[in-house]
């Protein structure tokens, strides 16, 4: 999968002077670039989040970690962890009961934060897929390019969702009704404008770049113990102080009450 250069999107004063032999040297969101005739080294954004909005199954590696494709996610927790390798230019999708933390180790991941994690939930008897992306918080580079990162995540998420559907194809084939499950996307940011939740419609529509998206909040689970909501605790330990400006009646932590770190500490 090729990539889209940030220099085509950034204002002129922010465009770096790339040399031809360096513009395709990394598969990460950020790449260090030494400008010609200058001593200072700068880090500039490169829109390489999983490549372009084209899904290539040959570049997807799928790991099944203790899950059963015959078990419906309404009875057994099911989580997706998707990461990108700069070395192999391939995607790795782990399907497990919780986040595969081994994929998220190392300095590169802490710098780029280009992973996407998701989990299936049943809320009041209805299935939905909840997807999480880290926009900013953690270090100043993420904060500096928060708007750009939000744009790239939105552009590439249809590819990510296609990877989920393809990688977990047997589950989707066994339970085709999951294609109609709504997809909720959580953008985590310390910038209020980009710290938001969006509904991308049913899964079959969310995989399309032309899908309909609305800024709204998902329905909350039952307060008391019940059998119509599962799981009772989120398997994704990311906090989200929701700040959707057009949504009222919600403030504070995640809908399921999970107590987790703030974006600045991730």
mmCIF file of C-alpha atoms in Angstrom:
data_model
loop_
_atom_site.group_PDB
_atom_site.id
_atom_site.type_symbol
_atom_site.label_atom_id
_atom_site.label_comp_id
_atom_site.label_asym_id
_atom_site.label_seq_id
_atom_site.Cartn_x
_atom_site.Cartn_y
_atom_site.Cartn_z
ATOM 1 C CA UNK A 1 0.000 0.000 0.000
ATOM 2 C CA UNK A 2 1.368 3.371 -0.984
ATOM 3 C CA UNK A 3 0.901 6.595 0.977
ATOM 4 C CA UNK A 4 -0.392 10.150 0.833
ATOM 5 C CA UNK A 5 2.143 12.847 1.615
ATOM 6 C CA UNK A 6 1.246 15.413 4.235
ATOM 7 C CA UNK A 7 2.903 18.078 2.110
ATOM 8 C CA UNK A 8 -0.141 17.998 -0.141
ATOM 9 C CA UNK A 9 -2.387 18.912 2.777
ATOM 10 C CA UNK A 10 -0.429 21.223 5.048
ATOM 11 C CA UNK A 11 -0.197 25.001 4.592
ATOM 12 C CA UNK A 12 2.770 26.123 2.466
ATOM 13 C CA UNK A 13 4.751 27.355 5.438
ATOM 14 C CA UNK A 14 4.579 23.899 7.020
ATOM 15 C CA UNK A 15 5.512 21.914 3.928
ATOM 16 C CA UNK A 16 8.890 20.181 4.259
ATOM 17 C CA UNK A 17 11.429 19.977 1.439
ATOM 18 C CA UNK A 18 11.412 16.215 0.837
ATOM 19 C CA UNK A 19 13.981 14.541 -1.336
ATOM 20 C CA UNK A 20 12.771 11.830 -3.693
ATOM 21 C CA UNK A 21 14.733 9.069 -2.023
ATOM 22 C CA UNK A 22 13.358 9.838 1.428
ATOM 23 C CA UNK A 23 9.656 10.426 0.760
ATOM 24 C CA UNK A 24 8.827 6.715 0.853
ATOM 25 C CA UNK A 25 11.216 5.635 3.564
ATOM 26 C CA UNK A 26 8.825 5.047 6.429
ATOM 27 C CA UNK A 27 5.428 3.530 7.049
ATOM 28 C CA UNK A 28 4.618 5.625 10.120
ATOM 29 C CA UNK A 29 2.576 8.722 10.701
ATOM 30 C CA UNK A 30 5.683 10.711 11.504
ATOM 31 C CA UNK A 31 9.136 10.480 9.980
ATOM 32 C CA UNK A 32 12.372 12.298 10.791
ATOM 33 C CA UNK A 33 13.680 14.305 7.819
ATOM 34 C CA UNK A 34 16.995 16.147 7.524
ATOM 35 C CA UNK A 35 16.477 19.138 5.274
ATOM 36 C CA UNK A 36 19.129 19.895 2.707
ATOM 37 C CA UNK A 37 21.582 22.719 3.550
ATOM 38 C CA UNK A 38 20.263 22.863 7.101
ATOM 39 C CA UNK A 39 21.768 21.506 10.279
ATOM 40 C CA UNK A 40 18.570 21.185 12.241
ATOM 41 C CA UNK A 41 16.598 17.957 12.071
ATOM 42 C CA UNK A 42 12.824 18.243 12.181
ATOM 43 C CA UNK A 43 10.007 15.774 12.524
ATOM 44 C CA UNK A 44 7.186 16.346 10.098
ATOM 45 C CA UNK A 45 3.910 14.481 9.678
ATOM 46 C CA UNK A 46 3.551 11.898 6.953
ATOM 47 C CA UNK A 47 0.087 10.570 6.208
ATOM 48 C CA UNK A 48 1.093 6.938 6.234
ATOM 49 C CA UNK A 49 -1.528 5.609 8.608
ATOM 50 C CA UNK A 50 -1.995 2.127 7.135
ATOM 51 C CA UNK A 51 -1.423 3.443 3.610
ATOM 52 C CA UNK A 52 -4.181 4.751 1.326
ATOM 53 C CA UNK A 53 -7.866 4.014 1.635
ATOM 54 C CA UNK A 54 -7.494 0.728 -0.247
ATOM 55 C CA UNK A 55 -7.635 -2.584 1.604
ATOM 56 C CA UNK A 56 -5.199 -5.304 0.509
ATOM 57 C CA UNK A 57 -5.868 -8.628 2.192
ATOM 58 C CA UNK A 58 -2.403 -9.928 1.239
ATOM 59 C CA UNK A 59 -0.859 -7.402 3.637
ATOM 60 C CA UNK A 60 -2.990 -8.381 6.611
ATOM 61 C CA UNK A 61 -1.711 -10.807 9.243
ATOM 62 C CA UNK A 62 -4.389 -12.139 11.596
ATOM 63 C CA UNK A 63 -3.723 -13.556 15.060
ATOM 64 C CA UNK A 64 -6.451 -15.428 16.926
ATOM 65 C CA UNK A 65 -5.617 -15.334 20.628
ATOM 66 C CA UNK A 66 -7.933 -17.565 22.618
ATOM 67 C CA UNK A 67 -11.167 -16.683 20.813
ATOM 68 C CA UNK A 68 -13.741 -19.010 19.262
ATOM 69 C CA UNK A 69 -15.224 -17.924 15.930
ATOM 70 C CA UNK A 70 -18.317 -19.983 16.700
ATOM 71 C CA UNK A 71 -19.057 -17.962 19.849
ATOM 72 C CA UNK A 72 -21.211 -14.874 19.371
ATOM 73 C CA UNK A 73 -19.597 -11.708 20.837
ATOM 74 C CA UNK A 74 -22.736 -11.163 22.904
ATOM 75 C CA UNK A 75 -21.623 -14.052 25.142
ATOM 76 C CA UNK A 76 -17.821 -13.933 24.903
ATOM 77 C CA UNK A 77 -15.698 -10.716 24.857
ATOM 78 C CA UNK A 78 -14.156 -9.991 21.457
ATOM 79 C CA UNK A 79 -11.588 -7.252 20.867
ATOM 80 C CA UNK A 80 -9.562 -6.134 17.838
ATOM 81 C CA UNK A 81 -6.043 -4.659 18.001
ATOM 82 C CA UNK A 82 -4.707 -3.379 14.667
ATOM 83 C CA UNK A 83 -1.161 -2.104 14.195
ATOM 84 C CA UNK A 84 1.138 -1.304 11.279
ATOM 85 C CA UNK A 85 4.766 -2.390 10.815
ATOM 86 C CA UNK A 86 7.282 0.067 9.366
ATOM 87 C CA UNK A 87 9.614 -2.808 8.517
ATOM 88 C CA UNK A 88 7.230 -5.100 6.641
ATOM 89 C CA UNK A 89 4.609 -2.476 5.628
ATOM 90 C CA UNK A 90 1.961 -4.951 6.759
ATOM 91 C CA UNK A 91 -0.969 -4.785 9.136
ATOM 92 C CA UNK A 92 -1.316 -7.075 12.129
ATOM 93 C CA UNK A 93 -4.771 -7.743 13.526
ATOM 94 C CA UNK A 94 -5.080 -9.526 16.863
ATOM 95 C CA UNK A 95 -8.509 -10.939 17.711
ATOM 96 C CA UNK A 96 -8.743 -11.683 21.411
ATOM 97 C CA UNK A 97 -10.746 -11.144 24.601
ATOM 98 C CA UNK A 98 -8.879 -7.912 25.440
ATOM 99 C CA UNK A 99 -6.328 -5.549 23.905
ATOM 100 C CA UNK A 100 -3.178 -7.351 22.769
ATOM 101 C CA UNK A 101 -0.711 -5.181 24.676
ATOM 102 C CA UNK A 102 2.311 -6.929 23.148
ATOM 103 C CA UNK A 103 1.501 -5.165 19.855
ATOM 104 C CA UNK A 104 1.617 -1.769 21.512
ATOM 105 C CA UNK A 105 5.088 -1.940 23.052
ATOM 106 C CA UNK A 106 8.182 -0.065 21.886
ATOM 107 C CA UNK A 107 9.189 3.550 21.326
ATOM 108 C CA UNK A 108 7.763 3.734 17.814
ATOM 109 C CA UNK A 109 4.236 2.959 18.933
ATOM 110 C CA UNK A 110 4.445 5.443 21.787
ATOM 111 C CA UNK A 111 5.628 8.098 19.316
ATOM 112 C CA UNK A 112 3.234 7.490 16.416
ATOM 113 C CA UNK A 113 0.146 6.183 18.256
ATOM 114 C CA UNK A 114 -1.345 4.916 14.976
ATOM 115 C CA UNK A 115 -2.988 1.804 16.438
ATOM 116 C CA UNK A 116 -6.729 1.213 16.285
ATOM 117 C CA UNK A 117 -8.533 -0.916 18.869
ATOM 118 C CA UNK A 118 -12.162 -1.991 18.931
ATOM 119 C CA UNK A 119 -14.576 -4.202 20.837
ATOM 120 C CA UNK A 120 -18.001 -5.711 20.333
ATOM 121 C CA UNK A 121 -20.665 -4.729 22.852
ATOM 122 C CA UNK A 122 -24.237 -5.702 23.534
ATOM 123 C CA UNK A 123 -26.229 -2.816 25.019
ATOM 124 C CA UNK A 124 -29.873 -3.415 25.899
ATOM 125 C CA UNK A 125 -29.981 -6.425 23.605
ATOM 126 C CA UNK A 126 -28.431 -4.700 20.555
ATOM 127 C CA UNK A 127 -24.934 -5.422 19.204
ATOM 128 C CA UNK A 128 -22.534 -2.608 18.265
ATOM 129 C CA UNK A 129 -18.856 -2.197 17.408
ATOM 130 C CA UNK A 130 -16.912 0.426 19.395
ATOM 131 C CA UNK A 131 -13.704 1.682 17.737
ATOM 132 C CA UNK A 132 -11.030 3.786 19.482
ATOM 133 C CA UNK A 133 -8.367 6.064 17.945
ATOM 134 C CA UNK A 134 -5.770 8.166 19.772
ATOM 135 C CA UNK A 135 -5.619 11.651 18.224
ATOM 136 C CA UNK A 136 -3.499 13.656 20.653
ATOM 137 C CA UNK A 137 -2.139 13.705 24.188
ATOM 138 C CA UNK A 138 1.059 12.093 25.359
ATOM 139 C CA UNK A 139 3.638 14.347 23.672
ATOM 140 C CA UNK A 140 3.692 17.666 21.849
ATOM 141 C CA UNK A 141 3.950 16.269 18.308
ATOM 142 C CA UNK A 142 0.590 14.567 18.601
ATOM 143 C CA UNK A 143 -0.874 17.781 19.996
ATOM 144 C CA UNK A 144 0.675 19.880 17.231
ATOM 145 C CA UNK A 145 -0.888 17.799 14.460
ATOM 146 C CA UNK A 146 -4.163 16.871 16.142
ATOM 147 C CA UNK A 147 -6.308 18.247 13.313
ATOM 148 C CA UNK A 148 -4.242 16.465 10.682
ATOM 149 C CA UNK A 149 -4.316 13.175 12.604
ATOM 150 C CA UNK A 150 -8.102 13.398 12.951
ATOM 151 C CA UNK A 151 -8.387 13.853 9.188
ATOM 152 C CA UNK A 152 -6.125 10.863 8.497
ATOM 153 C CA UNK A 153 -7.914 8.571 10.934
ATOM 154 C CA UNK A 154 -11.260 9.468 9.341
ATOM 155 C CA UNK A 155 -9.820 8.808 5.884
ATOM 156 C CA UNK A 156 -8.308 5.438 6.792
ATOM 157 C CA UNK A 157 -10.958 4.012 9.137
ATOM 158 C CA UNK A 158 -12.979 2.392 6.312
ATOM 159 C CA UNK A 159 -9.839 0.388 5.497
ATOM 160 C CA UNK A 160 -9.433 -0.539 9.160
ATOM 161 C CA UNK A 161 -13.043 -1.719 9.359
ATOM 162 C CA UNK A 162 -12.581 -3.778 6.203
ATOM 163 C CA UNK A 163 -9.581 -5.391 7.877
ATOM 164 C CA UNK A 164 -11.770 -6.292 10.866
ATOM 165 C CA UNK A 165 -14.443 -7.801 8.617
ATOM 166 C CA UNK A 166 -11.940 -9.727 6.504
ATOM 167 C CA UNK A 167 -9.791 -10.895 9.396
ATOM 168 C CA UNK A 168 -12.794 -12.058 11.394
ATOM 169 C CA UNK A 169 -14.609 -13.309 8.305
ATOM 170 C CA UNK A 170 -15.764 -16.611 9.778
ATOM 171 C CA UNK A 171 -17.498 -14.805 12.637
ATOM 172 C CA UNK A 172 -19.235 -12.421 10.245
ATOM 173 C CA UNK A 173 -20.291 -15.325 8.008
ATOM 174 C CA UNK A 174 -21.620 -17.285 10.977
ATOM 175 C CA UNK A 175 -23.497 -14.246 12.301
ATOM 176 C CA UNK A 176 -24.314 -12.038 9.267
ATOM 177 C CA UNK A 177 -26.566 -9.841 11.396
ATOM 178 C CA UNK A 178 -23.380 -8.255 12.765
ATOM 179 C CA UNK A 179 -23.054 -6.423 9.451
ATOM 180 C CA UNK A 180 -26.067 -4.369 10.545
ATOM 181 C CA UNK A 181 -24.548 -3.490 13.929
ATOM 182 C CA UNK A 182 -23.841 0.253 14.329
ATOM 183 C CA UNK A 183 -20.223 1.390 14.519
ATOM 184 C CA UNK A 184 -19.280 3.970 17.154
ATOM 185 C CA UNK A 185 -15.923 5.704 16.733
ATOM 186 C CA UNK A 186 -14.251 7.282 19.772
ATOM 187 C CA UNK A 187 -11.594 9.897 18.983
ATOM 188 C CA UNK A 188 -9.407 10.443 22.057
ATOM 189 C CA UNK A 189 -7.784 13.864 22.268
ATOM 190 C CA UNK A 190 -6.777 16.527 24.743
ATOM 191 C CA UNK A 191 -8.106 19.047 22.191
ATOM 192 C CA UNK A 192 -11.831 19.517 22.780
ATOM 193 C CA UNK A 193 -12.647 19.870 19.070
ATOM 194 C CA UNK A 194 -11.333 16.377 18.313
ATOM 195 C CA UNK A 195 -12.303 14.636 21.542
ATOM 196 C CA UNK A 196 -15.563 13.254 20.225
ATOM 197 C CA UNK A 197 -17.730 10.257 19.431
ATOM 198 C CA UNK A 198 -19.266 9.629 16.018
ATOM 199 C CA UNK A 199 -21.756 7.073 14.769
ATOM 200 C CA UNK A 200 -20.661 5.727 11.377
ATOM 201 C CA UNK A 201 -23.846 3.774 10.745
ATOM 202 C CA UNK A 202 -24.103 -0.016 10.293
ATOM 203 C CA UNK A 203 -20.884 -1.950 9.742
ATOM 204 C CA UNK A 204 -21.595 -2.625 6.065
ATOM 205 C CA UNK A 205 -21.934 1.128 5.475
ATOM 206 C CA UNK A 206 -19.052 2.207 7.717
ATOM 207 C CA UNK A 207 -16.573 0.326 5.513
ATOM 208 C CA UNK A 208 -17.405 2.737 2.694
ATOM 209 C CA UNK A 209 -15.616 6.115 2.495
ATOM 210 C CA UNK A 210 -18.959 7.644 1.521
ATOM 211 C CA UNK A 211 -20.796 6.394 4.607
ATOM 212 C CA UNK A 212 -23.065 8.650 6.664
ATOM 213 C CA UNK A 213 -21.590 9.893 9.951
ATOM 214 C CA UNK A 214 -23.185 11.778 12.812
ATOM 215 C CA UNK A 215 -21.746 13.239 16.000
ATOM 216 C CA UNK A 216 -23.751 11.578 18.717
ATOM 217 C CA UNK A 217 -23.385 9.289 21.722
ATOM 218 C CA UNK A 218 -24.169 5.585 22.023
ATOM 219 C CA UNK A 219 -26.868 4.311 24.318
ATOM 220 C CA UNK A 220 -25.630 3.576 27.831
ATOM 221 C CA UNK A 221 -25.841 0.152 29.404
ATOM 222 C CA UNK A 222 -28.315 -0.689 32.145
ATOM 223 C CA UNK A 223 -27.418 0.655 35.566
ATOM 224 C CA UNK A 224 -28.463 -2.515 37.376
ATOM 225 C CA UNK A 225 -27.182 -6.003 36.659
ATOM 226 C CA UNK A 226 -28.954 -7.456 33.637
ATOM 227 C CA UNK A 227 -28.677 -10.024 30.856
ATOM 228 C CA UNK A 228 -29.238 -7.598 27.979
ATOM 229 C CA UNK A 229 -25.839 -5.863 28.259
ATOM 230 C CA UNK A 230 -22.402 -7.455 27.703
ATOM 231 C CA UNK A 231 -19.650 -7.145 28.726
ATOM 232 C CA UNK A 232 -20.225 -5.289 31.990
ATOM 233 C CA UNK A 233 -16.755 -3.677 31.878
ATOM 234 C CA UNK A 234 -14.990 -2.366 28.786
ATOM 235 C CA UNK A 235 -11.948 -4.361 27.664
ATOM 236 C CA UNK A 236 -10.338 -1.165 26.318
ATOM 237 C CA UNK A 237 -8.672 0.833 29.129
ATOM 238 C CA UNK A 238 -8.846 4.252 27.464
ATOM 239 C CA UNK A 239 -10.598 7.105 29.186
ATOM 240 C CA UNK A 240 -12.953 9.394 27.323
ATOM 241 C CA UNK A 241 -14.315 12.602 28.819
ATOM 242 C CA UNK A 242 -16.873 13.061 26.079
ATOM 243 C CA UNK A 243 -17.313 16.600 24.824
ATOM 244 C CA UNK A 244 -19.743 16.400 21.922
ATOM 245 C CA UNK A 245 -21.082 19.940 21.848
ATOM 246 C CA UNK A 246 -24.453 19.003 20.371
ATOM 247 C CA UNK A 247 -25.154 16.233 22.874
ATOM 248 C CA UNK A 248 -26.638 16.939 26.295
ATOM 249 C CA UNK A 249 -27.155 14.807 29.340
ATOM 250 C CA UNK A 250 -23.682 13.296 29.456
ATOM 251 C CA UNK A 251 -20.466 14.257 31.168
ATOM 252 C CA UNK A 252 -17.565 12.528 32.821
ATOM 253 C CA UNK A 253 -16.108 9.089 32.227
ATOM 254 C CA UNK A 254 -16.904 6.349 29.760
ATOM 255 C CA UNK A 255 -20.475 5.160 29.467
ATOM 256 C CA UNK A 256 -19.679 1.852 31.118
ATOM 257 C CA UNK A 257 -18.050 3.581 34.077
ATOM 258 C CA UNK A 258 -14.525 2.339 33.416
ATOM 259 C CA UNK A 259 -11.922 4.255 35.427
ATOM 260 C CA UNK A 260 -8.879 4.695 33.176
ATOM 261 C CA UNK A 261 -5.939 7.042 32.445
ATOM 262 C CA UNK A 262 -6.415 10.396 30.749
ATOM 263 C CA UNK A 263 -5.269 10.842 27.094
ATOM 264 C CA UNK A 264 -2.264 12.858 28.279
ATOM 265 C CA UNK A 265 -0.965 9.800 30.145
ATOM 266 C CA UNK A 266 -1.471 7.276 27.344
#
